[in-house]
mmCIF file of N, CA and C in Angstrom:
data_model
loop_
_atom_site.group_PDB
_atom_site.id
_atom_site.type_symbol
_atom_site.label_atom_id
_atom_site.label_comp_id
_atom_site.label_asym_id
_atom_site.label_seq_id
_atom_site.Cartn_x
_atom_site.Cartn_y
_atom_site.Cartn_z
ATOM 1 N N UNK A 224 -15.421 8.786 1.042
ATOM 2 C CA UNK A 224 -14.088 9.336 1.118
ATOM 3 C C UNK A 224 -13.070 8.219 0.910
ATOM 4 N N UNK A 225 -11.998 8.934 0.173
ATOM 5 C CA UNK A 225 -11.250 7.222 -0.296
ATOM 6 C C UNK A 225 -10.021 7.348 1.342
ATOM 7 N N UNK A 226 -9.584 6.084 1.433
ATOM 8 C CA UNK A 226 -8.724 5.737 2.663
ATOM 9 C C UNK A 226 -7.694 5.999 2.324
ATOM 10 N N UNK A 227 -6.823 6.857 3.105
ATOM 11 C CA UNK A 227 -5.591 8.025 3.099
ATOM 12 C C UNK A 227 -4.758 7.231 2.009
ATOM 13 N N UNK A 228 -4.164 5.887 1.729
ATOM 14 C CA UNK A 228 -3.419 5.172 1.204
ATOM 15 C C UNK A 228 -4.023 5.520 -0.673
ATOM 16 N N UNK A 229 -5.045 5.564 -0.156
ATOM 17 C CA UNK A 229 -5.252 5.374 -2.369
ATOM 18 C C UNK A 229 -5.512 7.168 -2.388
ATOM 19 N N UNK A 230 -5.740 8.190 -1.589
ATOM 20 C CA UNK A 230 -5.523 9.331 -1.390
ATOM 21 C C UNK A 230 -4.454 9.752 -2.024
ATOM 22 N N UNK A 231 -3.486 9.770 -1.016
ATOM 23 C CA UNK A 231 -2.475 9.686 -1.637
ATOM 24 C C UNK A 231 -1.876 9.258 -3.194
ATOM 25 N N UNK A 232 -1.688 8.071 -3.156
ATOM 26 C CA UNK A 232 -1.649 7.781 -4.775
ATOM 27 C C UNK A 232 -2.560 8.033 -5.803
ATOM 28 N N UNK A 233 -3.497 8.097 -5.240
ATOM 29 C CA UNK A 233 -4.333 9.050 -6.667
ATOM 30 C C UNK A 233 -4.096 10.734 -6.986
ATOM 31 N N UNK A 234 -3.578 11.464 -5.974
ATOM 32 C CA UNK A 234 -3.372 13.082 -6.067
ATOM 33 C C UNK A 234 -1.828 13.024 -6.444
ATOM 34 N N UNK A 235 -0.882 11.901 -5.578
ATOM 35 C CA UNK A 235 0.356 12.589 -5.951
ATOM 36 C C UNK A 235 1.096 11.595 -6.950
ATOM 37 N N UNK A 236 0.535 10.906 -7.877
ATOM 38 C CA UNK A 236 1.300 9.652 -8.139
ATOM 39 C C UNK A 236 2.573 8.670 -7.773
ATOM 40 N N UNK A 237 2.204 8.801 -6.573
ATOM 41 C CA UNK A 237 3.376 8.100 -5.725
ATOM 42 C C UNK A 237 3.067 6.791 -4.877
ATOM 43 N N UNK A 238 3.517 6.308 -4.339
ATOM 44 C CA UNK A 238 3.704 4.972 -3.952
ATOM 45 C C UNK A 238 3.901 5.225 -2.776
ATOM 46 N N UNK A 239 3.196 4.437 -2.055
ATOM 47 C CA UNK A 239 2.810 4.523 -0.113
ATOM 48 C C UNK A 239 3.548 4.278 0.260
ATOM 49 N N UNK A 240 4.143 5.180 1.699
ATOM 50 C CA UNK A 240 5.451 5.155 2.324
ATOM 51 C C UNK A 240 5.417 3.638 2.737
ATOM 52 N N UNK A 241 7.224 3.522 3.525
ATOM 53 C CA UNK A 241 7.322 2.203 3.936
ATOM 54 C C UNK A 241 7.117 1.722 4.341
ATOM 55 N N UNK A 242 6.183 1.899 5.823
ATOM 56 C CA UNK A 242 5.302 1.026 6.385
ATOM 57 C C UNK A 242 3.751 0.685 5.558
ATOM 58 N N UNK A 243 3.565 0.989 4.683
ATOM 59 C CA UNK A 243 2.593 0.574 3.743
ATOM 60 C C UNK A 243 2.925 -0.764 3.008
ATOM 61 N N UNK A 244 4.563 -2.039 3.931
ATOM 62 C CA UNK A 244 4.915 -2.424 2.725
ATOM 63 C C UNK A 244 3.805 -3.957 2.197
ATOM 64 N N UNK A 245 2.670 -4.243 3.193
ATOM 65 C CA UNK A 245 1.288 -4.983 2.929
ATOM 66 C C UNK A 245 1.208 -4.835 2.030
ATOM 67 N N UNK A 246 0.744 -3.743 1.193
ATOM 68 C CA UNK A 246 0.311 -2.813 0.023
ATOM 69 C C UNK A 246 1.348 -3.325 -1.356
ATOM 70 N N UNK A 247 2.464 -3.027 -0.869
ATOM 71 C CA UNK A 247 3.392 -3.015 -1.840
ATOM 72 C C UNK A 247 3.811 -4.989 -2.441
ATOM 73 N N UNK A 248 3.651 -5.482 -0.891
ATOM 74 C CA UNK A 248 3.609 -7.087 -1.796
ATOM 75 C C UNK A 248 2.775 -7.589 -2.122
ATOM 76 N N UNK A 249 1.232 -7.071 -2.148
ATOM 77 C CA UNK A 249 0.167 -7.802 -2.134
ATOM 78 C C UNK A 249 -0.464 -7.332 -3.554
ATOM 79 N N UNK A 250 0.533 -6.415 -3.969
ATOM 80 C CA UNK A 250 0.026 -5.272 -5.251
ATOM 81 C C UNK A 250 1.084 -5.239 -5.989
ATOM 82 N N UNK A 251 1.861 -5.767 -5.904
ATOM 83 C CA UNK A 251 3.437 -5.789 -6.316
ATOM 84 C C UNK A 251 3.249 -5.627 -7.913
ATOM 85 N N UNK A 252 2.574 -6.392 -8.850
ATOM 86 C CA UNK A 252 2.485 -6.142 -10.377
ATOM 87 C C UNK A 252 1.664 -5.020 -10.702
ATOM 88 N N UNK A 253 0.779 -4.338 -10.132
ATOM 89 C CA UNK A 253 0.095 -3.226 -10.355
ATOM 90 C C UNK A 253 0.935 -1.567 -10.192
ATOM 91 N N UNK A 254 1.648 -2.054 -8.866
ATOM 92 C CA UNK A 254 2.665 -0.996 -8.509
ATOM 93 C C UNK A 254 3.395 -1.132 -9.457
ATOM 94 N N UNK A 255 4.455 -1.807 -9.439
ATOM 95 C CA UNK A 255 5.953 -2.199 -11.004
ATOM 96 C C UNK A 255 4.932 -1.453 -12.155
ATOM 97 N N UNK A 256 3.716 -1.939 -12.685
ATOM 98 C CA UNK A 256 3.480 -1.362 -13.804
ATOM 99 C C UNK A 256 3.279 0.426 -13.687
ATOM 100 N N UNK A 257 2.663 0.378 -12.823
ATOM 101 C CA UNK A 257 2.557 2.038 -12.446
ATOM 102 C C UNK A 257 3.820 2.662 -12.421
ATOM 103 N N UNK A 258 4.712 2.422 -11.218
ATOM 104 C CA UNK A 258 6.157 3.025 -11.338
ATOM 105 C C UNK A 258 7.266 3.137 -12.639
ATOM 106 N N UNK A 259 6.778 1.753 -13.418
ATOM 107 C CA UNK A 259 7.502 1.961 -14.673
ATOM 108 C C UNK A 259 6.518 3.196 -15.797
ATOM 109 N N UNK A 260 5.344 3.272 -15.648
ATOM 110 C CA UNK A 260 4.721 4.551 -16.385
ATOM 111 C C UNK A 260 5.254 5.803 -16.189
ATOM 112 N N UNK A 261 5.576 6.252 -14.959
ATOM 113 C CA UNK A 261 5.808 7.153 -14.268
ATOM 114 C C UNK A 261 7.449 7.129 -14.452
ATOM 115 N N UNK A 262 8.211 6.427 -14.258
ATOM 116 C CA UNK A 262 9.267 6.164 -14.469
ATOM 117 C C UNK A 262 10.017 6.485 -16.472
ATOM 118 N N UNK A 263 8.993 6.310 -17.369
ATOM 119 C CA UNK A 263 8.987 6.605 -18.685
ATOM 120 C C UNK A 263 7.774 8.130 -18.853
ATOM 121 N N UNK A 264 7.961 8.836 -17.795
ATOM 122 C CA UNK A 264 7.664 9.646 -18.413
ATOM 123 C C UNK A 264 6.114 10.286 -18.907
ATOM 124 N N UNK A 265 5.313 8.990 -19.091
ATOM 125 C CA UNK A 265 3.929 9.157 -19.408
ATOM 126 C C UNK A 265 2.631 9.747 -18.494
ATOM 127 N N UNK A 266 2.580 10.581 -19.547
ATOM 128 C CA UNK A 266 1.170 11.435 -19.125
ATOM 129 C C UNK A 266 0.362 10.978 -17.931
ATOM 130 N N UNK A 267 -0.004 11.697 -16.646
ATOM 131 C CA UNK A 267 -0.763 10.634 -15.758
ATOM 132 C C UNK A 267 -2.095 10.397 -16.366
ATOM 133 N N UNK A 268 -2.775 11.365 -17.251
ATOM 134 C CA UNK A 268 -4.121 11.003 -18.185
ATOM 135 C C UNK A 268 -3.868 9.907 -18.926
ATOM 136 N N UNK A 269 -2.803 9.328 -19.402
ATOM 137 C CA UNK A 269 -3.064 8.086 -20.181
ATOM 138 C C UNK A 269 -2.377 7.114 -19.075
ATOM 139 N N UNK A 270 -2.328 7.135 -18.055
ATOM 140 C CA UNK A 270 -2.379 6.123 -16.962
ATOM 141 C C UNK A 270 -3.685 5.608 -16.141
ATOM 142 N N UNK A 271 -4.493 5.897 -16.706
ATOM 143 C CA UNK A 271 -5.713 5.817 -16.266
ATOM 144 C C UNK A 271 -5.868 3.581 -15.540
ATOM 145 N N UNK A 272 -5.993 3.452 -16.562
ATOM 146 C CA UNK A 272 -5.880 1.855 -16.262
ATOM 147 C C UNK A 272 -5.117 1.361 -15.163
ATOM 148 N N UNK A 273 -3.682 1.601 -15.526
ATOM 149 C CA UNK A 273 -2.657 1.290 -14.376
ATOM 150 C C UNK A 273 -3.137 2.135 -13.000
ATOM 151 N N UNK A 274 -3.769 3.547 -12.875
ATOM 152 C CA UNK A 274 -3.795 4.158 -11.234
ATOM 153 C C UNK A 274 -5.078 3.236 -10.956
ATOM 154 N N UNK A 275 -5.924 3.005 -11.844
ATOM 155 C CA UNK A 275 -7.058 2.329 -11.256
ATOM 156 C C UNK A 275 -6.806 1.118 -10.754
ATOM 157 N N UNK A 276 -5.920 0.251 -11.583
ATOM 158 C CA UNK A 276 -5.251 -0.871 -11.123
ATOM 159 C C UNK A 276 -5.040 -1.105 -9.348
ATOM 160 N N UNK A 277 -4.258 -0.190 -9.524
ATOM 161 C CA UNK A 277 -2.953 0.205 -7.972
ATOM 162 C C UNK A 277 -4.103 0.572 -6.914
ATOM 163 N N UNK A 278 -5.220 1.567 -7.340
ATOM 164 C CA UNK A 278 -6.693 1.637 -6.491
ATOM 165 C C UNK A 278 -7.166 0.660 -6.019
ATOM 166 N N UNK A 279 -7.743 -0.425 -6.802
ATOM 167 C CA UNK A 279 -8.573 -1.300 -6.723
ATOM 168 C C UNK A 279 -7.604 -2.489 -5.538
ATOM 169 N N UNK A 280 -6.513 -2.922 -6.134
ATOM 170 C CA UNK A 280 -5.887 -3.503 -5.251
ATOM 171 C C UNK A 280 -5.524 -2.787 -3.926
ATOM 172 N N UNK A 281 -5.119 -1.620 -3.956
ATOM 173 C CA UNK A 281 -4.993 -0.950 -2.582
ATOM 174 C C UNK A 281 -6.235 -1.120 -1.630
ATOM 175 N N UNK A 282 -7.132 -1.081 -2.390
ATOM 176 C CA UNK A 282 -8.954 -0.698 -1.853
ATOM 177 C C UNK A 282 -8.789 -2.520 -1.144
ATOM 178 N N UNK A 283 -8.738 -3.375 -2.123
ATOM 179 C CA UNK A 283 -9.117 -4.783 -1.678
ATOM 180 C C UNK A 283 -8.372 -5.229 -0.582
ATOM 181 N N UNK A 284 -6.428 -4.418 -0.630
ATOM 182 C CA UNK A 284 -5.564 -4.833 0.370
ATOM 183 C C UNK A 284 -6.674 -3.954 1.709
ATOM 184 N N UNK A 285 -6.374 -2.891 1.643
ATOM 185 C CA UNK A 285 -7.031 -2.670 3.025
ATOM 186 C C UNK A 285 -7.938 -3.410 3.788
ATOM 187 N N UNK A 286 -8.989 -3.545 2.638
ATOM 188 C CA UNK A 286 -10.356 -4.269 3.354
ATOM 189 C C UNK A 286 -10.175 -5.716 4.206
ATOM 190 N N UNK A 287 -8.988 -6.170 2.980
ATOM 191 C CA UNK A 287 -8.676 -7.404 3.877
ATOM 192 C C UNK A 287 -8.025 -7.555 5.117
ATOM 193 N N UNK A 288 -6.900 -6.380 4.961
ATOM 194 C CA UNK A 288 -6.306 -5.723 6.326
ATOM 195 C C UNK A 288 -7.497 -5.704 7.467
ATOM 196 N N UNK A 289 -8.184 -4.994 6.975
ATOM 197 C CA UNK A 289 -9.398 -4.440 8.130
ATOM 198 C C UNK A 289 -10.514 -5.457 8.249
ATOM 199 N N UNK A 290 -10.547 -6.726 7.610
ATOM 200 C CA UNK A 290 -11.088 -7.984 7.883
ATOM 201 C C UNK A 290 -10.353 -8.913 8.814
ATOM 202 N N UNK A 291 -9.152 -9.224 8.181
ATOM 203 C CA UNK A 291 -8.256 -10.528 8.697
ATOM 204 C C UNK A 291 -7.038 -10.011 9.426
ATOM 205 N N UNK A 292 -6.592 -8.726 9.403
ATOM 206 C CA UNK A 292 -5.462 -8.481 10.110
ATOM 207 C C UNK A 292 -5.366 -7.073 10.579
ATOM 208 N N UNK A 293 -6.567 -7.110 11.396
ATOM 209 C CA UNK A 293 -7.143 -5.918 12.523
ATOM 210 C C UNK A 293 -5.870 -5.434 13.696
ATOM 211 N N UNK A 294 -5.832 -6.717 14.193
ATOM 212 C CA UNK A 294 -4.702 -6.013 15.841
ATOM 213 C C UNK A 294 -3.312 -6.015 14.820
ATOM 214 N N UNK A 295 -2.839 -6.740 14.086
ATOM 215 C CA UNK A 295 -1.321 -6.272 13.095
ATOM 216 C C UNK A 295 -1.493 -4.870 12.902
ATOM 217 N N UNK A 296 -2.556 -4.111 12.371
ATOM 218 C CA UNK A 296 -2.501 -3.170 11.765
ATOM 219 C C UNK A 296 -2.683 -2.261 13.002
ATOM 220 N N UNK A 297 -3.356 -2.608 14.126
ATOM 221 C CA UNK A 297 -2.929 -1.561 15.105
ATOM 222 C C UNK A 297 -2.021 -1.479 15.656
ATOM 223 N N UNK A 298 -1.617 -2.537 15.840
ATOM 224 C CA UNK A 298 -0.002 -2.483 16.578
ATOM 225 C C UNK A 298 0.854 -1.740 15.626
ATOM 226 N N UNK A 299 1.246 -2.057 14.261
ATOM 227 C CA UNK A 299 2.059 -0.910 13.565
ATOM 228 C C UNK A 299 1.416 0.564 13.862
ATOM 229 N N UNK A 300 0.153 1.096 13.832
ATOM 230 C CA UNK A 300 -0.021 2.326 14.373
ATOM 231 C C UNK A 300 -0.042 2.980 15.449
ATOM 232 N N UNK A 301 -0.276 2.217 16.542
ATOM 233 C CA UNK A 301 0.337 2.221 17.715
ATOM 234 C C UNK A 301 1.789 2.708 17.634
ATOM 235 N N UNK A 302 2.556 1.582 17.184
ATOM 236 C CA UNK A 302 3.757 1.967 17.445
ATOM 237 C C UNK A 302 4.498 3.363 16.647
ATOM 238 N N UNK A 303 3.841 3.172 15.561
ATOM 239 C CA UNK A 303 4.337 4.561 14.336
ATOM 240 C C UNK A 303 3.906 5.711 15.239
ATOM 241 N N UNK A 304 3.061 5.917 16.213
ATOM 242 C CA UNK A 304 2.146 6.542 16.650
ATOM 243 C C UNK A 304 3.298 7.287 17.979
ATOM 244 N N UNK A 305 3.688 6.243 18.557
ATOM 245 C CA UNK A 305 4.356 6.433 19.676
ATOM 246 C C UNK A 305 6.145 6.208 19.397
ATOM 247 N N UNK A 306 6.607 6.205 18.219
ATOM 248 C CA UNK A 306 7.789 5.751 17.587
ATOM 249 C C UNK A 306 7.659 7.157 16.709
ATOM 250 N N UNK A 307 7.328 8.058 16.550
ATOM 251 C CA UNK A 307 6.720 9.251 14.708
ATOM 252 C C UNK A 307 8.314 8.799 13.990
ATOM 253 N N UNK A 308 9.566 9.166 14.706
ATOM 254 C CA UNK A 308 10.799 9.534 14.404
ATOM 255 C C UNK A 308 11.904 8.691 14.140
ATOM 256 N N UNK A 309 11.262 7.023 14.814
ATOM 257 C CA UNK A 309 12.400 6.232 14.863
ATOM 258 C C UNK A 309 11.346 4.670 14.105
ATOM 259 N N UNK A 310 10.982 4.850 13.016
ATOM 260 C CA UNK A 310 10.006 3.679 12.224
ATOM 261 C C UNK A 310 11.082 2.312 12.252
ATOM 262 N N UNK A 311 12.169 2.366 12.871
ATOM 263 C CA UNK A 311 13.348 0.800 12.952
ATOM 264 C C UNK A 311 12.238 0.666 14.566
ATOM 265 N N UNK A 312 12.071 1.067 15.304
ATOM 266 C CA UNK A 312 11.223 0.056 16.559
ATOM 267 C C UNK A 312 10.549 -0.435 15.619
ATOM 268 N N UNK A 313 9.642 0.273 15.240
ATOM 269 C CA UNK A 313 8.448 -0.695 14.621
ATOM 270 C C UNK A 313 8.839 -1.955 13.604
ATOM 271 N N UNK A 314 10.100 -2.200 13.573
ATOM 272 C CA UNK A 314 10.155 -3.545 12.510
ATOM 273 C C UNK A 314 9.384 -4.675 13.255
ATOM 274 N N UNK A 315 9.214 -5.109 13.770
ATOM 275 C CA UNK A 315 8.588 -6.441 14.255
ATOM 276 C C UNK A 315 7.124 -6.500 13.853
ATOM 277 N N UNK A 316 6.649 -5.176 14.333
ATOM 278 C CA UNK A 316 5.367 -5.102 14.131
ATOM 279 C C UNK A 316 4.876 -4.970 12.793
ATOM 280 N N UNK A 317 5.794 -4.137 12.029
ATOM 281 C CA UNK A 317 5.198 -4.029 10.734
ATOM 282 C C UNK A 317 5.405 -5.388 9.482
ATOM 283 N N UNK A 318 6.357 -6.219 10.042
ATOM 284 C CA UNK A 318 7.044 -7.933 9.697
ATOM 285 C C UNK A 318 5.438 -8.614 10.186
ATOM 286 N N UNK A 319 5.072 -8.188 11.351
ATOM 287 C CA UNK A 319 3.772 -9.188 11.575
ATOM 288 C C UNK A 319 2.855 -8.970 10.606
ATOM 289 N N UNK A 320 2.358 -7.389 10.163
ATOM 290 C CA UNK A 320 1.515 -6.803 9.569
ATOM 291 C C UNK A 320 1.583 -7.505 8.132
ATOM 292 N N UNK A 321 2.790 -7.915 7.278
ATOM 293 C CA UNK A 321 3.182 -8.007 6.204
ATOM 294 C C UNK A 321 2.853 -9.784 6.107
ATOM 295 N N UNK A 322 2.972 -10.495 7.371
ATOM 296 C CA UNK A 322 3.195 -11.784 7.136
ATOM 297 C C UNK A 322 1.524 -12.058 7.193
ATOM 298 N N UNK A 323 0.871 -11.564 8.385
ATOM 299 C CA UNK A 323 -0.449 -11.847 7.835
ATOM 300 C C UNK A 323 -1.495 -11.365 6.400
ATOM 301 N N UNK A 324 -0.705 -10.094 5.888
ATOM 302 C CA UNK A 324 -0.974 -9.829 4.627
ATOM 303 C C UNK A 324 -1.309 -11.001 3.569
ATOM 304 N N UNK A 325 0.302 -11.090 3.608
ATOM 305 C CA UNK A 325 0.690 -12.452 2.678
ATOM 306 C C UNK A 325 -0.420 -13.656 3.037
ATOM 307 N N UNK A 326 -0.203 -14.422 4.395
ATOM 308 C CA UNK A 326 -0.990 -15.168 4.762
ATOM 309 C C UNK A 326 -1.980 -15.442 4.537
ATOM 310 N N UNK A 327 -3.026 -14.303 4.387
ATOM 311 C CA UNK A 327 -4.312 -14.239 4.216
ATOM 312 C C UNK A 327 -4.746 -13.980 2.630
ATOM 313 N N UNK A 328 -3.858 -13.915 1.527
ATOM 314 C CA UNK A 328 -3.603 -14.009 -0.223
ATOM 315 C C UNK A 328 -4.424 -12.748 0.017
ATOM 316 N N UNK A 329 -3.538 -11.508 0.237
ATOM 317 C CA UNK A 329 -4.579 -10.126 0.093
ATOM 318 C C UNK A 329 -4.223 -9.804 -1.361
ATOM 319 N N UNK A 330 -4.619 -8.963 -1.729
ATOM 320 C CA UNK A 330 -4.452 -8.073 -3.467
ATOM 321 C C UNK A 330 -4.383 -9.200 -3.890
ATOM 322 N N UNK A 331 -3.236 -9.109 -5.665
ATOM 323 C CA UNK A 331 -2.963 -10.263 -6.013
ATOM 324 C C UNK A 331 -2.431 -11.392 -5.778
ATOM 325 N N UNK A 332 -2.509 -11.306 -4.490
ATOM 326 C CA UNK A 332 -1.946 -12.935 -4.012
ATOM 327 C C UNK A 332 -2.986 -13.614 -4.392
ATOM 328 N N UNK A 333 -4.267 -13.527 -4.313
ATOM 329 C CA UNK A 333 -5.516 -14.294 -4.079
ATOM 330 C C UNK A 333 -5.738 -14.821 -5.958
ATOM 331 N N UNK A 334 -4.725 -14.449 -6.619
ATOM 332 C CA UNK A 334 -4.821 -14.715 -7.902
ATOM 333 C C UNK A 334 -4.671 -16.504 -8.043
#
């Protein structure tokens, strides 16, 4: 079963909400290329390359998430958890989530 994050972007061609923003800097050239496809218009069948792209890095960000930055990622769900309505508490936590992202060269950082 794929993990709710590439779920999502593979059924709706969209881009993972804002506390997903790990995802979004660690994938940052895969996303831009995707959003500009989508953004011009093009067929999601001839996007094939680019969603797989945005997959593969999503797939690798998580894993690394769920390797190297385990308690970050609970504490943002925790708090999203106990926050549903007000996602401004959770800035600190989701700033930690993002810095060990980075930290740890997840997606294309590791380039």
């Amino acid at each position: 079963m794929l993990h709710p994050v590439i779920h999502h972007l593979k059924n709706s061609y969209c881009t993972p909400r804002i506390h997903w923003q790990p995802f979004n800097l660690c994938c940052s050239q895969a996303y831009a290329r995707f959003t500009e496809l989508k953004r011009l218009k093009l067929h999601p069948g001839n996007m094939t390359k680019e969603r797989d792209d945005v997959e593969s890095c999503s797939a690798n960000v998580y894993k690394g998430i769920q390797s190297s930055c385990v308690d970050q990622f609970e504490a943002v769900k925790a708090c999203l958890s106990n926050n549903p309505d007000e996602w401004a508490q959770c800035a600190s936590a989701r700033r930690e989530l993002e810095v060990c992202s980075v930290r740890n060269n997840l997606g294309e950082l590791k380039k």
